[in-house]
Amino acid sequence: MDWLGDNAWAVWLGLGVTLGVAELFSLDLILLMLAAGALVGMVAGLLSAPVVVQILVAAATSVAMLALVRPSLVKRLHTGPELKLGHSRLVGKQGVVLQEITGIAAGRVRVAEEDWTALPYDDTLTIAAGETVEVLEIRGATAYVHPVLRLES
């Protein structure tokens, strides 16, 4: 029993490694938080703290990790990046007018290296070829665009 009191850090290390390996099978992040507590208990053991203090420190760390760290990690892991697929990825992008666009006659724009049939979002506008436009909406195969204002120098 004397060895266990002198080498409690080794027990904490073994517990931490065991919980870490078990986490690989559960993937709930609960055992990982408990392993972190065990490793903090190991540090307390290396600093020659009494066993009761080691247990309290390990328990407090585990509870803190479960309450403070785990929720944000779970949220981050369960919500991936927002992917814009299809035509919606072009909304907000800028392009160049290839053929004049009016409210009456559709023109052509090049957006993201693709040519699109385009109409002005405001059907009272006429947008000349060479102008820079922003795509505000895609309906079917038509991009609804608005000219980007340029500051004159």
Tab-separated table of C-alpha atoms in Angstrom:
chain	number	residue	atom	x	y	z
A	1	MET	CA	0.000	0.000	0.000
A	2	ASP	CA	2.998	2.265	0.577
A	3	TRP	CA	3.942	2.034	-3.125
A	4	LEU	CA	0.442	3.104	-4.162
A	5	GLY	CA	0.612	6.189	-1.952
A	6	ASP	CA	4.013	7.139	-3.334
A	7	ASN	CA	3.119	6.427	-6.966
A	8	ALA	CA	-0.490	7.561	-7.201
A	9	TRP	CA	0.492	9.527	-10.281
A	10	ALA	CA	1.057	6.213	-12.110
A	11	VAL	CA	-2.485	5.095	-11.240
A	12	TRP	CA	-3.857	8.406	-12.566
A	13	LEU	CA	-1.789	8.028	-15.724
A	14	GLY	CA	-3.066	4.498	-16.254
A	15	LEU	CA	-6.642	5.635	-15.656
A	16	GLY	CA	-6.208	8.559	-18.069
A	17	VAL	CA	-4.783	6.349	-20.816
A	18	THR	CA	-7.475	3.714	-20.284
A	19	LEU	CA	-10.240	6.332	-20.487
A	20	GLY	CA	-8.603	7.864	-23.562
A	21	VAL	CA	-8.500	4.513	-25.356
A	22	ALA	CA	-12.094	3.756	-24.329
A	23	GLU	CA	-13.102	7.135	-25.810
A	24	LEU	CA	-11.880	5.932	-29.190
A	25	PHE	CA	-14.667	3.361	-29.113
A	26	SER	CA	-17.470	5.496	-27.681
A	27	LEU	CA	-16.833	8.835	-29.454
A	28	ASP	CA	-19.115	10.669	-27.003
A	29	LEU	CA	-16.341	12.897	-25.622
A	30	ILE	CA	-17.441	11.998	-22.086
A	31	LEU	CA	-14.613	9.586	-21.391
A	32	LEU	CA	-12.151	12.071	-22.906
A	33	MET	CA	-13.238	14.700	-20.374
A	34	LEU	CA	-12.822	12.154	-17.561
A	35	ALA	CA	-9.369	11.284	-18.940
A	36	ALA	CA	-8.431	14.970	-18.770
A	37	GLY	CA	-9.486	14.980	-15.120
A	38	ALA	CA	-7.362	11.894	-14.479
A	39	LEU	CA	-4.353	13.579	-16.072
A	40	VAL	CA	-4.813	16.631	-13.857
A	41	GLY	CA	-5.020	14.219	-10.898
A	42	MET	CA	-1.719	12.755	-12.135
A	43	VAL	CA	-0.136	16.217	-12.076
A	44	ALA	CA	-1.381	16.693	-8.520
A	45	GLY	CA	0.146	13.322	-7.660
A	46	LEU	CA	3.471	14.345	-9.184
A	47	LEU	CA	3.383	17.464	-7.005
A	48	SER	CA	3.043	15.165	-3.951
A	49	ALA	CA	-0.475	16.318	-3.060
A	50	PRO	CA	-2.403	14.072	-0.678
A	51	VAL	CA	-4.611	11.434	-2.337
A	52	VAL	CA	-7.784	13.190	-1.171
A	53	VAL	CA	-6.652	16.405	-2.911
A	54	GLN	CA	-5.767	14.446	-6.044
A	55	ILE	CA	-9.260	12.944	-6.126
A	56	LEU	CA	-10.936	16.307	-5.565
A	57	VAL	CA	-8.820	18.013	-8.242
A	58	ALA	CA	-9.481	15.213	-10.736
A	59	ALA	CA	-13.223	15.268	-10.017
A	60	ALA	CA	-13.432	19.068	-10.267
A	61	THR	CA	-11.529	19.067	-13.545
A	62	SER	CA	-13.719	16.318	-14.977
A	63	VAL	CA	-16.924	18.127	-14.029
A	64	ALA	CA	-15.591	21.421	-15.403
A	65	MET	CA	-14.572	19.762	-18.672
A	66	LEU	CA	-17.962	18.077	-19.007
A	67	ALA	CA	-19.833	21.315	-18.287
A	68	LEU	CA	-17.673	23.848	-20.116
A	69	VAL	CA	-15.644	22.186	-22.871
A	70	ARG	CA	-17.724	19.241	-24.072
A	71	PRO	CA	-20.841	21.207	-25.161
A	72	SER	CA	-18.868	23.490	-27.465
A	73	LEU	CA	-16.888	20.578	-28.918
A	74	VAL	CA	-20.049	18.570	-29.573
A	75	LYS	CA	-21.691	21.574	-31.215
A	76	ARG	CA	-18.674	22.178	-33.432
A	77	LEU	CA	-18.450	18.521	-34.453
A	78	HIS	CA	-22.156	18.186	-35.240
A	79	THR	CA	-22.436	21.342	-37.324
A	80	GLY	CA	-20.342	21.252	-40.444
A	81	PRO	CA	-19.598	24.151	-42.722
A	82	GLU	CA	-22.487	25.695	-44.572
A	83	LEU	CA	-22.135	24.576	-48.152
A	84	LYS	CA	-23.727	26.477	-50.969
A	85	LEU	CA	-24.384	24.147	-53.837
A	86	GLY	CA	-25.817	24.659	-57.279
A	87	HIS	CA	-26.920	28.044	-58.450
A	88	SER	CA	-27.232	29.534	-54.973
A	89	ARG	CA	-23.432	29.709	-54.773
A	90	LEU	CA	-23.489	32.489	-57.386
A	91	VAL	CA	-25.739	34.821	-55.379
A	92	GLY	CA	-23.590	37.675	-54.107
A	93	LYS	CA	-20.823	37.104	-56.664
A	94	GLN	CA	-19.740	39.756	-59.121
A	95	GLY	CA	-19.521	39.358	-62.849
A	96	VAL	CA	-19.032	41.289	-66.086
A	97	VAL	CA	-21.741	42.093	-68.615
A	98	LEU	CA	-20.936	40.545	-71.996
A	99	GLN	CA	-24.060	41.707	-73.834
A	100	GLU	CA	-26.220	44.717	-72.896
A	101	ILE	CA	-28.993	43.960	-70.412
A	102	THR	CA	-32.327	45.766	-70.369
A	103	GLY	CA	-35.653	45.175	-68.691
A	104	ILE	CA	-37.084	44.127	-72.062
A	105	ALA	CA	-34.234	42.077	-73.535
A	106	ALA	CA	-32.047	39.655	-71.645
A	107	GLY	CA	-28.311	39.983	-72.007
A	108	ARG	CA	-25.323	37.857	-71.049
A	109	VAL	CA	-23.006	38.022	-68.051
A	110	ARG	CA	-19.930	36.075	-67.044
A	111	VAL	CA	-19.969	35.053	-63.378
A	112	ALA	CA	-17.501	32.606	-61.837
A	113	GLU	CA	-16.166	31.677	-65.287
A	114	GLU	CA	-19.665	30.765	-66.511
A	115	ASP	CA	-21.840	32.627	-69.001
A	116	TRP	CA	-25.397	33.297	-67.858
A	117	THR	CA	-28.499	34.808	-69.371
A	118	ALA	CA	-29.187	37.903	-67.288
A	119	LEU	CA	-31.908	40.431	-66.614
A	120	PRO	CA	-31.656	43.513	-64.413
A	121	TYR	CA	-33.117	43.076	-60.941
A	122	ASP	CA	-34.659	46.515	-61.391
A	123	ASP	CA	-36.381	46.224	-64.768
A	124	THR	CA	-36.072	49.979	-65.406
A	125	LEU	CA	-32.277	49.744	-65.657
A	126	THR	CA	-30.138	49.284	-68.738
A	127	ILE	CA	-26.703	47.846	-68.057
A	128	ALA	CA	-24.064	48.303	-70.755
A	129	ALA	CA	-21.531	45.693	-71.826
A	130	GLY	CA	-18.340	45.801	-69.767
A	131	GLU	CA	-20.078	46.923	-66.567
A	132	THR	CA	-19.522	45.033	-63.331
A	133	VAL	CA	-22.658	43.555	-61.806
A	134	GLU	CA	-23.604	41.615	-58.705
A	135	VAL	CA	-25.901	38.608	-58.857
A	136	LEU	CA	-28.859	39.189	-56.543
A	137	GLU	CA	-30.982	36.196	-57.497
A	138	ILE	CA	-31.092	33.152	-59.765
A	139	ARG	CA	-34.426	32.078	-61.198
A	140	GLY	CA	-34.226	29.053	-63.429
A	141	ALA	CA	-31.383	29.704	-65.866
A	142	THR	CA	-31.522	33.493	-65.548
A	143	ALA	CA	-29.383	35.599	-63.272
A	144	TYR	CA	-30.958	38.773	-61.934
A	145	VAL	CA	-28.199	41.330	-61.534
A	146	HIS	CA	-27.637	44.864	-60.345
A	147	PRO	CA	-24.752	47.125	-61.373
A	148	VAL	CA	-21.946	47.638	-58.872
A	149	LEU	CA	-21.398	51.305	-58.239
A	150	ARG	CA	-17.903	52.550	-58.958
A	151	LEU	CA	-16.337	55.558	-57.282
A	152	GLU	CA	-14.981	57.989	-59.839
A	153	SER	CA	-11.524	59.348	-59.046
